[in-house]
Structure formats: C-alpha cells, structure tokens
PDB file of C-alpha atoms in Angstrom:
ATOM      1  CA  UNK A  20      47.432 187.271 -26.826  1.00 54.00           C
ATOM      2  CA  UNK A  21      46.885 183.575 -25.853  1.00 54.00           C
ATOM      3  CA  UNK A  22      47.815 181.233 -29.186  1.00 53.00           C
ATOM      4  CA  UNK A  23      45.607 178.390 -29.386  1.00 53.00           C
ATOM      5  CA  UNK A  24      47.297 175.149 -31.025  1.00 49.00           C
ATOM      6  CA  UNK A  25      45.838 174.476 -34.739  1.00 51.00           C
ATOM      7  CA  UNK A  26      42.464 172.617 -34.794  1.00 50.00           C
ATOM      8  CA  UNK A  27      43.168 170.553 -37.231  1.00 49.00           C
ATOM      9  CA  UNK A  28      46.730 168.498 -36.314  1.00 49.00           C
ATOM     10  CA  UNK A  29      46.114 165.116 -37.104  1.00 47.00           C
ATOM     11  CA  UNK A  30      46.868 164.308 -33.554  1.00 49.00           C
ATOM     12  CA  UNK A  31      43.897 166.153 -32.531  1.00 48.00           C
ATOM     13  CA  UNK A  32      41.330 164.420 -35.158  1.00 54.00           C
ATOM     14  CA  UNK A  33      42.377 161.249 -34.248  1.00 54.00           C
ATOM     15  CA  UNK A  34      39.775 160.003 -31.356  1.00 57.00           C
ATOM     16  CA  UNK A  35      40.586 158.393 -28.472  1.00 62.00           C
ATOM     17  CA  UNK A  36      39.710 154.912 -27.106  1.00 62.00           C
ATOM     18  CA  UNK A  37      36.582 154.952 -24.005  1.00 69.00           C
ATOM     19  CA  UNK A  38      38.470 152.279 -21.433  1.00 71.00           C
ATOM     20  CA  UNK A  39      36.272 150.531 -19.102  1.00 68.00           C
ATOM     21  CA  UNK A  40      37.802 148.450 -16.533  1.00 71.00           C
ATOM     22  CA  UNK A  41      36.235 145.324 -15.184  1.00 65.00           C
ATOM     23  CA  UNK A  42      38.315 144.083 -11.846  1.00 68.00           C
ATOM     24  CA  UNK A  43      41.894 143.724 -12.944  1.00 66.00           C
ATOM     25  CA  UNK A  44      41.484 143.990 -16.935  1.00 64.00           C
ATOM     26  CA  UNK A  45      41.133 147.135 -19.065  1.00 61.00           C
ATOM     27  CA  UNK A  46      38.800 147.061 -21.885  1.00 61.00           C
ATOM     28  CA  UNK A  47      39.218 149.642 -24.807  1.00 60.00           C
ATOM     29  CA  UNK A  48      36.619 150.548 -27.146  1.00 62.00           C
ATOM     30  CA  UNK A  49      37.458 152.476 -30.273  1.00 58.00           C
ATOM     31  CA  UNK A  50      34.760 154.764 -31.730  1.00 57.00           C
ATOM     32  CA  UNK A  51      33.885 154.202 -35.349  1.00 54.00           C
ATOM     33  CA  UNK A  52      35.941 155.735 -37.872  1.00 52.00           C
ATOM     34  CA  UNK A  53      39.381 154.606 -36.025  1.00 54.00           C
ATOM     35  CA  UNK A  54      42.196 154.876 -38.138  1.00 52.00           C
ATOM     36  CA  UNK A  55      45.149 154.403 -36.730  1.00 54.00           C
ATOM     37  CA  UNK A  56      48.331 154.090 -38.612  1.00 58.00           C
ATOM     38  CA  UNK A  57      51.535 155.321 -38.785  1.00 63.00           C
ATOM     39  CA  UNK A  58      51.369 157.525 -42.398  1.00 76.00           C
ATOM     40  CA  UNK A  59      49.324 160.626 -43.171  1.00 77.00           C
ATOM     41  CA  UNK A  60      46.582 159.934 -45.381  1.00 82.00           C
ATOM     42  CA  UNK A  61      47.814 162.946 -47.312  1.00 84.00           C
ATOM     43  CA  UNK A  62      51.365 161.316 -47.789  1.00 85.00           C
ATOM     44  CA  UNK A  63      49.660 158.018 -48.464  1.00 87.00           C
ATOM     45  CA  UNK A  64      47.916 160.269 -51.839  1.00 91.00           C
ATOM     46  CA  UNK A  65      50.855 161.333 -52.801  1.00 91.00           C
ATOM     47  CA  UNK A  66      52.475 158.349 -52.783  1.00 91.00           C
ATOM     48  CA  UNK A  67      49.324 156.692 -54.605  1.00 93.00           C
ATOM     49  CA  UNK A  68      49.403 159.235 -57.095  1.00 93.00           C
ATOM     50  CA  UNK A  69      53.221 159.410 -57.906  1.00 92.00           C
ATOM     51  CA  UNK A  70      52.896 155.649 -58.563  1.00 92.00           C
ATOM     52  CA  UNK A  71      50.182 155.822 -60.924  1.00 92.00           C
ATOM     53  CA  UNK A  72      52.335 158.930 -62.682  1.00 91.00           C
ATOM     54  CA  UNK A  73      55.257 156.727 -62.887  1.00 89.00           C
ATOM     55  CA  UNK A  74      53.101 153.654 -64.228  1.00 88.00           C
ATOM     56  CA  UNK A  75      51.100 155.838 -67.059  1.00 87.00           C
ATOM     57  CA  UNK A  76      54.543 157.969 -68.041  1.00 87.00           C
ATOM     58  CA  UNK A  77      56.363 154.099 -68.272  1.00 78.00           C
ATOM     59  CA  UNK A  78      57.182 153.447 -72.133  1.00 77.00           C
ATOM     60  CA  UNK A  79      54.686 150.823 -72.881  1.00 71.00           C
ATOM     61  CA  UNK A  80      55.923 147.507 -74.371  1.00 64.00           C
ATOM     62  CA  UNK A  81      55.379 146.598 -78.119  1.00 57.00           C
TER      63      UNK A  81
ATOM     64  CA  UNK B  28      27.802 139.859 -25.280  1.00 49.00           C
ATOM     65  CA  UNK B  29      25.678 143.152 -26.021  1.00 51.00           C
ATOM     66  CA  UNK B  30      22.349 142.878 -27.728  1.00 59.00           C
ATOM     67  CA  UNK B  31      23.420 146.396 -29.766  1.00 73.00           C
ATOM     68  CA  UNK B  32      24.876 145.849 -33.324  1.00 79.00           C
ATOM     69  CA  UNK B  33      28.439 147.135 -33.800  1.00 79.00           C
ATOM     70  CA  UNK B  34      29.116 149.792 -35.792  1.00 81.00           C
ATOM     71  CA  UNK B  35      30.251 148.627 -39.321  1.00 87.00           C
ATOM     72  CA  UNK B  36      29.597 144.950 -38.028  1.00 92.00           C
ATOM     73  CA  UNK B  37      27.879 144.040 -41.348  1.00 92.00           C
ATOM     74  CA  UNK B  38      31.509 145.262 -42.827  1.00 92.00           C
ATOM     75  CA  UNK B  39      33.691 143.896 -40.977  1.00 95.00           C
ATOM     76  CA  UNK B  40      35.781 140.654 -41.529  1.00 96.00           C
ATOM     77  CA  UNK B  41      37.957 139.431 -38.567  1.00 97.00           C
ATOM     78  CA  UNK B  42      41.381 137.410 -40.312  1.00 96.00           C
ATOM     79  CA  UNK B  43      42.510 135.359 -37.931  1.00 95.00           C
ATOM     80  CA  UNK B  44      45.942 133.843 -39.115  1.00 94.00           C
ATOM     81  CA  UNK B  45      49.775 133.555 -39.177  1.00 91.00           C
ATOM     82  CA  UNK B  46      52.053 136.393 -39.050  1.00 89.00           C
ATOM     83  CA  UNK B  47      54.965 135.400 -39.796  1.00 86.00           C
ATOM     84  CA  UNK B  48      56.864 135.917 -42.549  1.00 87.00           C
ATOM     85  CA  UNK B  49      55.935 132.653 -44.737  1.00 88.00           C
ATOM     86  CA  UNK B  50      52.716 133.575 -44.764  1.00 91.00           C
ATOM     87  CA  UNK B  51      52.840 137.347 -45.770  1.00 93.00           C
ATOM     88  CA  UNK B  52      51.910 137.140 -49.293  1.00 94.00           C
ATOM     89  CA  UNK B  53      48.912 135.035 -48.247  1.00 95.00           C
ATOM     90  CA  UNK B  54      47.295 137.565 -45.529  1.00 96.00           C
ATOM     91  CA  UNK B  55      47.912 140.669 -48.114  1.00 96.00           C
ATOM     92  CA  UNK B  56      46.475 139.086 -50.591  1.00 97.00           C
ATOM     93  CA  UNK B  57      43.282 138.515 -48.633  1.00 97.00           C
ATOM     94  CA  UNK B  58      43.155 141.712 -47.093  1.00 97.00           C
ATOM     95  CA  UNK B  59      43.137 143.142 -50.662  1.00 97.00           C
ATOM     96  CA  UNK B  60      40.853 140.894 -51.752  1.00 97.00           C
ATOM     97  CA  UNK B  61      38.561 142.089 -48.454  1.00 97.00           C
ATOM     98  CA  UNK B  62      39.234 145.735 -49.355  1.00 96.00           C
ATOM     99  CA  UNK B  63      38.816 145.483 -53.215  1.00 96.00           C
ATOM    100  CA  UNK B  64      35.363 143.898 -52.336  1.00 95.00           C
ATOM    101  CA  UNK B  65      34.092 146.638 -49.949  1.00 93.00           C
ATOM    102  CA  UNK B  66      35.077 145.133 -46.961  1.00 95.00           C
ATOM    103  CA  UNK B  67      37.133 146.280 -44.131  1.00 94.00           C
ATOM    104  CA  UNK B  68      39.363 143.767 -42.734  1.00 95.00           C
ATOM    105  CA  UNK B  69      40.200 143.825 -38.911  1.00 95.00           C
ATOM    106  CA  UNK B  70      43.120 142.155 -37.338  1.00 92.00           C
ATOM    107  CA  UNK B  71      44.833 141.635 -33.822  1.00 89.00           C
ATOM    108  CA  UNK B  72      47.605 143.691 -35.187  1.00 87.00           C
ATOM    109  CA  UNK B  73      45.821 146.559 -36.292  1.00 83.00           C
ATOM    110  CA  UNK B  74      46.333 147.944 -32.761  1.00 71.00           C
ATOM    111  CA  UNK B  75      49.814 148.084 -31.056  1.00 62.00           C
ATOM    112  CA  UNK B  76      48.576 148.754 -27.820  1.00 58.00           C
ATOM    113  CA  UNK B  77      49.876 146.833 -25.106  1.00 58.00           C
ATOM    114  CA  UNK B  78      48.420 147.942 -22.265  1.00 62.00           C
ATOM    115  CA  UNK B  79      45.140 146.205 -23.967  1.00 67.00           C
ATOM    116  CA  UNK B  80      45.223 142.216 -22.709  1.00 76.00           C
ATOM    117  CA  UNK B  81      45.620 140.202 -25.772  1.00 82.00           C
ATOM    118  CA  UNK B  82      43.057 137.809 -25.224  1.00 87.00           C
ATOM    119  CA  UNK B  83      40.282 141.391 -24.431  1.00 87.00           C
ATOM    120  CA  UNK B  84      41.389 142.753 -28.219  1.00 87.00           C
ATOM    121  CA  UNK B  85      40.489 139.187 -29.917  1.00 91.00           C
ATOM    122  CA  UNK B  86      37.128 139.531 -28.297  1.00 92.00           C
ATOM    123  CA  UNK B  87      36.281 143.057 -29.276  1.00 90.00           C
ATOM    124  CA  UNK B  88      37.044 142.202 -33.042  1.00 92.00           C
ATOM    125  CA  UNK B  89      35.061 139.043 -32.759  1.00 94.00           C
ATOM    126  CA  UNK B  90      32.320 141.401 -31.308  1.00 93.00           C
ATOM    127  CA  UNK B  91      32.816 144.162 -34.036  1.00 93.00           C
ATOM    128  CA  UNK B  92      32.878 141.380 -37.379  1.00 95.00           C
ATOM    129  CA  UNK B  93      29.966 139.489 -38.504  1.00 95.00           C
ATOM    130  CA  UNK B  94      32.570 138.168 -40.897  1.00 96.00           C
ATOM    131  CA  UNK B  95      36.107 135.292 -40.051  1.00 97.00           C
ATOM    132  CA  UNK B  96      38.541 134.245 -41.847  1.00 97.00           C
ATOM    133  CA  UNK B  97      40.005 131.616 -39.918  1.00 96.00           C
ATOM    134  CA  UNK B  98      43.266 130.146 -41.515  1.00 94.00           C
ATOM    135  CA  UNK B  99      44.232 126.676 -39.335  1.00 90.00           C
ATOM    136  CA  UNK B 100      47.079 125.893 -42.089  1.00 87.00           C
ATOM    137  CA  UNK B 101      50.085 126.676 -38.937  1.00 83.00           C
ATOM    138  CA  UNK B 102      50.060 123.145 -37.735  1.00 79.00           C
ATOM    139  CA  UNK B 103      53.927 122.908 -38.142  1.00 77.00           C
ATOM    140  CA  UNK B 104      56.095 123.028 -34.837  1.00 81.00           C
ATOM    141  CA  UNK B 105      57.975 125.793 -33.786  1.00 76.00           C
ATOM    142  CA  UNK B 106      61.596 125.885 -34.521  1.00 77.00           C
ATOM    143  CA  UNK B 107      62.414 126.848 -31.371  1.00 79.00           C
ATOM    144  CA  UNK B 108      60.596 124.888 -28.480  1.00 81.00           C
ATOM    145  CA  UNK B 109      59.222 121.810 -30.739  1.00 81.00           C
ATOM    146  CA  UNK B 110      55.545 122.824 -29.825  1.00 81.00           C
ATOM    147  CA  UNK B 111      52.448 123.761 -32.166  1.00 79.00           C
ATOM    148  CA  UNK B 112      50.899 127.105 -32.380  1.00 81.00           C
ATOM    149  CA  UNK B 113      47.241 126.660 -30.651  1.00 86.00           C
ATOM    150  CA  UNK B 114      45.945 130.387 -31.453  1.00 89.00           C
ATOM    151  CA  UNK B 115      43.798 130.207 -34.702  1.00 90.00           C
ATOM    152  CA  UNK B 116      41.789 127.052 -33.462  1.00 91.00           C
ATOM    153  CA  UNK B 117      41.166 128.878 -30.022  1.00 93.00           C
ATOM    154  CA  UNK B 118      40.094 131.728 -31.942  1.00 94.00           C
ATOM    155  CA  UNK B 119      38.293 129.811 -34.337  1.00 94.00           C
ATOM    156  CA  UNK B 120      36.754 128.554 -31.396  1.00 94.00           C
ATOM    157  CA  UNK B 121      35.501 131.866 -30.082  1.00 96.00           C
ATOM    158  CA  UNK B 122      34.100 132.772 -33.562  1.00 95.00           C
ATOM    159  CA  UNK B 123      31.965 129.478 -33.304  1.00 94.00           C
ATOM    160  CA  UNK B 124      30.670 130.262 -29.512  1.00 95.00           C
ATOM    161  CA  UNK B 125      29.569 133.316 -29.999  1.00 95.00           C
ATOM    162  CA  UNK B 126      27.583 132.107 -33.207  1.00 94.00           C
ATOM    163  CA  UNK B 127      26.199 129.849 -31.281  1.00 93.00           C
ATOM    164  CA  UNK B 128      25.745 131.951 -27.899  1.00 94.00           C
ATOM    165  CA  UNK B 129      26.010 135.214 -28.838  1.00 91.00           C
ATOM    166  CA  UNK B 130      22.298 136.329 -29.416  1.00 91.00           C
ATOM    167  CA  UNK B 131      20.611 137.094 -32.741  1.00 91.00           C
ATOM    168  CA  UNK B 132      22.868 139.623 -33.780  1.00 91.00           C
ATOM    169  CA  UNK B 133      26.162 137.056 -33.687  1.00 93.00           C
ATOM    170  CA  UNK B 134      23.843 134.366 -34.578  1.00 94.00           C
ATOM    171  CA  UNK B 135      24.611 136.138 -38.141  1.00 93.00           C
ATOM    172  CA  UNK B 136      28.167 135.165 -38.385  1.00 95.00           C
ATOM    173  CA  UNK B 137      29.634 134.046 -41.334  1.00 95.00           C
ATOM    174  CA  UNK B 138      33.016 131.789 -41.271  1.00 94.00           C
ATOM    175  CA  UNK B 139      35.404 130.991 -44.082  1.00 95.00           C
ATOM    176  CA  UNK B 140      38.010 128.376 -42.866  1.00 94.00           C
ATOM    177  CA  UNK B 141      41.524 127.688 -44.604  1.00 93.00           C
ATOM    178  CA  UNK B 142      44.306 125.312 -44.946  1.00 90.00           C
ATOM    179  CA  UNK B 143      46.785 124.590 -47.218  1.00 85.00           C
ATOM    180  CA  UNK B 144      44.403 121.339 -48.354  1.00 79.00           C
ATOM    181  CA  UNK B 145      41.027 120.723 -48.217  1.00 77.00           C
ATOM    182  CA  UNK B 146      41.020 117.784 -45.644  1.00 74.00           C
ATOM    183  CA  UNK B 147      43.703 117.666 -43.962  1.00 80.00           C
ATOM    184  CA  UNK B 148      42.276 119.292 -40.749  1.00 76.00           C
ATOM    185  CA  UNK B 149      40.316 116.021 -39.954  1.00 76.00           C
ATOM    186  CA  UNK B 150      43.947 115.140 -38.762  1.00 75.00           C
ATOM    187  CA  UNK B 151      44.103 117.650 -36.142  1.00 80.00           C
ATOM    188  CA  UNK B 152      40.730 119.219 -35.639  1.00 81.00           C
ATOM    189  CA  UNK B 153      38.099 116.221 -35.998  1.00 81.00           C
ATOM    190  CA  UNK B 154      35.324 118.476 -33.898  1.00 79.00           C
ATOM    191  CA  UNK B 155      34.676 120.570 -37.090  1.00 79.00           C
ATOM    192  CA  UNK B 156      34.557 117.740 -39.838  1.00 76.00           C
ATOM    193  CA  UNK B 157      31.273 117.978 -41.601  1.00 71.00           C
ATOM    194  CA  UNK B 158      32.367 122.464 -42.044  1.00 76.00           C
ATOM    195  CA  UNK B 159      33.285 123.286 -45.738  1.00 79.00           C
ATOM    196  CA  UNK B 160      36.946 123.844 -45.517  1.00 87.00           C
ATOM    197  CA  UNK B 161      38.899 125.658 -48.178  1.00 92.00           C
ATOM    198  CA  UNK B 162      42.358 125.146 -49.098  1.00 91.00           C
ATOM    199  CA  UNK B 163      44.776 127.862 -50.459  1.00 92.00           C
ATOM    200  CA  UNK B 164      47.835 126.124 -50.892  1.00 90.00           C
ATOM    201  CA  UNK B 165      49.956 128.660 -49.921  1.00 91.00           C
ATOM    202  CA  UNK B 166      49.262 130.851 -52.959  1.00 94.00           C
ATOM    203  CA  UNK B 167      47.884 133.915 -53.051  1.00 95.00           C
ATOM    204  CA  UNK B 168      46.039 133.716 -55.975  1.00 95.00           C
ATOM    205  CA  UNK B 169      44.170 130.978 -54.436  1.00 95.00           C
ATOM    206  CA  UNK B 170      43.641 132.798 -50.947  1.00 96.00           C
ATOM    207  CA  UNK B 171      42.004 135.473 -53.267  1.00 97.00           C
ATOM    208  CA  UNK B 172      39.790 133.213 -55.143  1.00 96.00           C
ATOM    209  CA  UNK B 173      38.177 131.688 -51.958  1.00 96.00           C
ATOM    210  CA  UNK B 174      37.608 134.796 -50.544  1.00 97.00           C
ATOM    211  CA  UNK B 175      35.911 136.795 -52.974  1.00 96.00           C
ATOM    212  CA  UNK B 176      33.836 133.615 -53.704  1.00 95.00           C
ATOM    213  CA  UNK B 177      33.170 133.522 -49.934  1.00 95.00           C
ATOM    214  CA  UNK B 178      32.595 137.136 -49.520  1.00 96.00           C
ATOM    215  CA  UNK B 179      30.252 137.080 -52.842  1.00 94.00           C
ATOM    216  CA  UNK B 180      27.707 134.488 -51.197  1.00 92.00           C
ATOM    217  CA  UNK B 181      27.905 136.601 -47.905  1.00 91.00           C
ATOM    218  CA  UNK B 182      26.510 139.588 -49.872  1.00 83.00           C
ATOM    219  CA  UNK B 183      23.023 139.303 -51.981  1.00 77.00           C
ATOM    220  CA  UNK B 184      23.258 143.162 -52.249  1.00 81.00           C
ATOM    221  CA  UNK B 185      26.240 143.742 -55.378  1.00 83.00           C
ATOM    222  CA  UNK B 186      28.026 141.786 -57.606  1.00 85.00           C
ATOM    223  CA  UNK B 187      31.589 141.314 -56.663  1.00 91.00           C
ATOM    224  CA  UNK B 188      34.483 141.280 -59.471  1.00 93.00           C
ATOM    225  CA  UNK B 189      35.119 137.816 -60.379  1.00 94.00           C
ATOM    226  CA  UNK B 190      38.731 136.089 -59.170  1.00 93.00           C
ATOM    227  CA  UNK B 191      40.829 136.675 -62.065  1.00 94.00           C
ATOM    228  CA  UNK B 192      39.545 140.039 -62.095  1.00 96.00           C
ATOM    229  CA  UNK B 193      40.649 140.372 -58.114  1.00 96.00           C
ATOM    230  CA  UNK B 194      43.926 138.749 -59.029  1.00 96.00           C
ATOM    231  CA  UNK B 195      44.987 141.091 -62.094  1.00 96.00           C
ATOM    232  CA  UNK B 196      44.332 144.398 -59.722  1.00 96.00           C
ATOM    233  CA  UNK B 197      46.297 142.672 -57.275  1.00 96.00           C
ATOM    234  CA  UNK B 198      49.223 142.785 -59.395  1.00 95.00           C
ATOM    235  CA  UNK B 199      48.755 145.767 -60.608  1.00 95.00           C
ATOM    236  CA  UNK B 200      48.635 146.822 -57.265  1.00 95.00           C
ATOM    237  CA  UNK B 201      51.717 145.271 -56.418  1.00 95.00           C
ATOM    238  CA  UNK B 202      53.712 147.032 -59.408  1.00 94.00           C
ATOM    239  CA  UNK B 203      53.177 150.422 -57.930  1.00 95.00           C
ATOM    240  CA  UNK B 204      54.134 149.426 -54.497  1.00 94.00           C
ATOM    241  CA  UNK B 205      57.662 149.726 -54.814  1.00 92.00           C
ATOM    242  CA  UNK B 206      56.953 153.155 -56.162  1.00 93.00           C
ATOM    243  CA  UNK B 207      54.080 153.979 -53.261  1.00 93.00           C
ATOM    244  CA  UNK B 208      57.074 153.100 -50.808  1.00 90.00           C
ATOM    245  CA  UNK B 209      59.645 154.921 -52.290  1.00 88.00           C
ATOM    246  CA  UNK B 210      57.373 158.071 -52.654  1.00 88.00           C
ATOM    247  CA  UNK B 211      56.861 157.118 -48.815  1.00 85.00           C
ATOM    248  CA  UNK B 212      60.558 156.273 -47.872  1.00 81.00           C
ATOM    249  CA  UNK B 213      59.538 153.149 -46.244  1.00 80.00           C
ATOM    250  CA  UNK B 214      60.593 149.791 -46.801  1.00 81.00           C
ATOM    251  CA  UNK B 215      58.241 146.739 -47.728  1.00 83.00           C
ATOM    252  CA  UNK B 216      59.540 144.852 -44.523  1.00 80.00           C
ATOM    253  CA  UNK B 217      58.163 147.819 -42.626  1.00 80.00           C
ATOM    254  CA  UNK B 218      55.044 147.948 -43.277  1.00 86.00           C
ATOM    255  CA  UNK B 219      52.576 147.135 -40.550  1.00 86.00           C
ATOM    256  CA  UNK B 220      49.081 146.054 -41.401  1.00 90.00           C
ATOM    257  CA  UNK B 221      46.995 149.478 -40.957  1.00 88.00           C
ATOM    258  CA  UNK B 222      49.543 150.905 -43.528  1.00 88.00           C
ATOM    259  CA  UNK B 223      49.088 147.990 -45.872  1.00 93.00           C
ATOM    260  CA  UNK B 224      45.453 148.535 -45.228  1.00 93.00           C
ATOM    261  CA  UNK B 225      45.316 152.089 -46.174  1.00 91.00           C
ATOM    262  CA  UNK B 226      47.588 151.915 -48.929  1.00 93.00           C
ATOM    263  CA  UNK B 227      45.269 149.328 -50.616  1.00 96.00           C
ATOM    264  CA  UNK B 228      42.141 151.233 -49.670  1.00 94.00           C
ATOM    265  CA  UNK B 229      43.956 155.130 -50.689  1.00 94.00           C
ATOM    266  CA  UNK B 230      45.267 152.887 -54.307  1.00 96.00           C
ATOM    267  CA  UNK B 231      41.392 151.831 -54.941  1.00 96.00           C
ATOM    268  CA  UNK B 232      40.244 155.587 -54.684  1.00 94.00           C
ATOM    269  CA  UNK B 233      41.976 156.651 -57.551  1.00 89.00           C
ATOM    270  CA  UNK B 234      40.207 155.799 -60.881  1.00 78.00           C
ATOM    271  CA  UNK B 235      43.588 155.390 -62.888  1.00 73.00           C
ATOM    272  CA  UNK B 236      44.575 152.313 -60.657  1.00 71.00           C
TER     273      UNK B 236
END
C-alpha cells in the first residue's frame, strides 16, 4: 500500500512565494497569511505559557 | 504601482531602521508597541531570502504598508570605511514617492519619522524641514510613546492603550523572556525578527500576560 506523507507537516502548510520575473530580476510575492519563522507556533505556546507559570508560581514580594 | 489594495495594507507598518546592535532595544520596543496596538509590523529582515534583490523586497513592503516608520537617527560614520549609512533616507524617500505617485490607494500613507532629537535632521536632510519629526532619544520608552501616539491618530476606529500602559506590558513582557527562551533553548542574541514578532504576538494571546 502506497503511504502518503502527513497532511498536516508544517512544511506543507506553509505557502509558497508566486515569483514573477521581469528581464533580469525576480520578484516574489508572498500570499497573505505568510509566516515565516524559524519556531513552531506550538513551541512558541509552550514557551508563552511556561513563562506565565513561572511568573504566577514566583513568591510575590511584600 | 497596482491600483489593487494589498492584503492587510490598512495593517501593515513598514519600520525602516538600524539593525545593529545599538539600536536593538529601540526596534523591539516599537515592534511591540506595533503588535500590542493591533498592528503587524513588516521589515526587510523578516525574509532571509537572498535570491530576492534587496532593493525588489523594500518595494514590496512599501507596496504592502499604508503605514512607515522611518528612523533617520544613523547619521554616525561607519567604523570601518569612515562613510555614512544612506539607506533609511533612500527608503524614506521611496515611502514619500509613492505617496505622492502611487495612486489613491498609496496616496493614504501615513509616515512617522525619528531621530534621536527633534531637529537635528535640518542638518542633514533640509528637503523634509517643515515634516513633524519625532525624537526618541535612544530610549525605548520613548520610541514606544511616539508610536502608539502616532499609531492612535492613524486609527479613528479603537482606542489604543495609553504609553505608560504600552510601556508597563513591555516590561512585563520582557520578564518572561528569559523564561520564553529558555522554555525555547534559544538565546536572546539569536533571535531574528519573525521570532521576536511571534513571540510578542503568541505572549498577547494569553489573557494572564
């Protein structure tokens, strides 16, 4: 049976950029909703959220 | 230029500035300050693509941001050839033409200009005297200041958060970073500008910040 890579790797959401070429230059356009970036926005949670954690479980000063 | 409106034009602010290291806490100040205010701010170094021509990638975001941020403050030669750094005027520049030339939908542009004081540019850049210049002085507090007051009187639609408001989320924000980069095993040198970007705009999301 043929296995089909998973739909949803983040490499596969990400869309590409249209390139249009006028003489020697190359033009990209990125589609709305580029991200980019070099972290997974699920990483970047979890990073978000063990902050706060850490902040609220901090003994507060008197 | 096309007569079709970006998408997210209306949302987007170009920052054209330094990026060197001296002037760091100034340009993540004011991208937080762009975020926190419902923003999205675009920069040449949001892509590292070089087989896209430098000068092409300027254009596009000029194209794509009905808002600038122009900072002219770099007027200091460089330490290594003894020559001044001419890229935020030009860009500057191309902010102003397509204003100008641009059609009706760039004829909406909006420009905040800074230096580190108010009138010193007359010095060095005569052609735009008579242009409200703002001056940060080098501090981030003051970057944010200007540019929420900027970005409230670009926007009749919501009220923004005042400055001091801006400034105490900022350090808030900036407490939990070491622990946002730890979680994240990256260092604070390391981060490039879409990750500081994200970060600030994933930290908003949650109600507890």
């Amino acid at each position: 049976m043929l296995v089909m890579p998973a739909k949803t790797s983040a490499k596969r959401r990400l869309p590409k950029p249209k390139i249009f070429h006028f003489g020697d230059l190359e033009y990209k356009w990125y589609p709305p909703g580029y991200r980019g970036g070099s972290i997974p926005t699920s990483e970047l949670k979890k990073a978000v959220r063990a902050a706060l954690s850490e902040r609220n479980s901090a003994p507060k000063k008197a | 230029m096309s007569a079709r409106t970006p998408p997210d034009y209306g949302r987007n602010v170009f920052i054209n500035c330094p990026f060197d290291d001296d002037y760091l806490p100034v340009f993540r100040a004011i991208t937080f300050t762009v975020t926190l205010c419902g923003f999205q701010a675009r920069c040449a170094l949001e892509v590292q693509d070089a087989g896209e021509v430098r000068l092409l990638k300027i254009l596009r975001l000029v194209r794509e941001s009905r808002l600038g941020i122009h900072d002219i403050s770099r007027t200091e030669l460089d330490r290594e050839n003894c020559l001044p750094r001419f890229n935020m005027p030009f860009e500057l520049g191309i902010c102003v033409g397509a204003t100008h030339f641009g059609g009706r939908i760039h004829a909406q542009k909006r420009t905040l200009i800074l230096d580190v004081e108010r009138y010193r540019y007359q010095k060095f850049l005569s052609d735009i005297a008579g242009q409200d210049i703002k001056s940060h002085r080098n501090d981030p507090r003051m970057a944010i200041s200007v540019t929420r007051d900027w970005l409230n009187e670009c926007q009749p639609f919501k009220a923004l958060p005042g400055g001091r408001d801006v400034s105490r989320q900022y350090d808030r924000f900036c407490k939990d970073l070491p622990a946002m980069l730890k979680s994240i095993r990256l260092h604070e040198s390391a981060i490039s500008f879409l990750d500081w970007r994200r970060l600030v705009e994933q930290w908003l999301k949650e109600p507890e910040a």
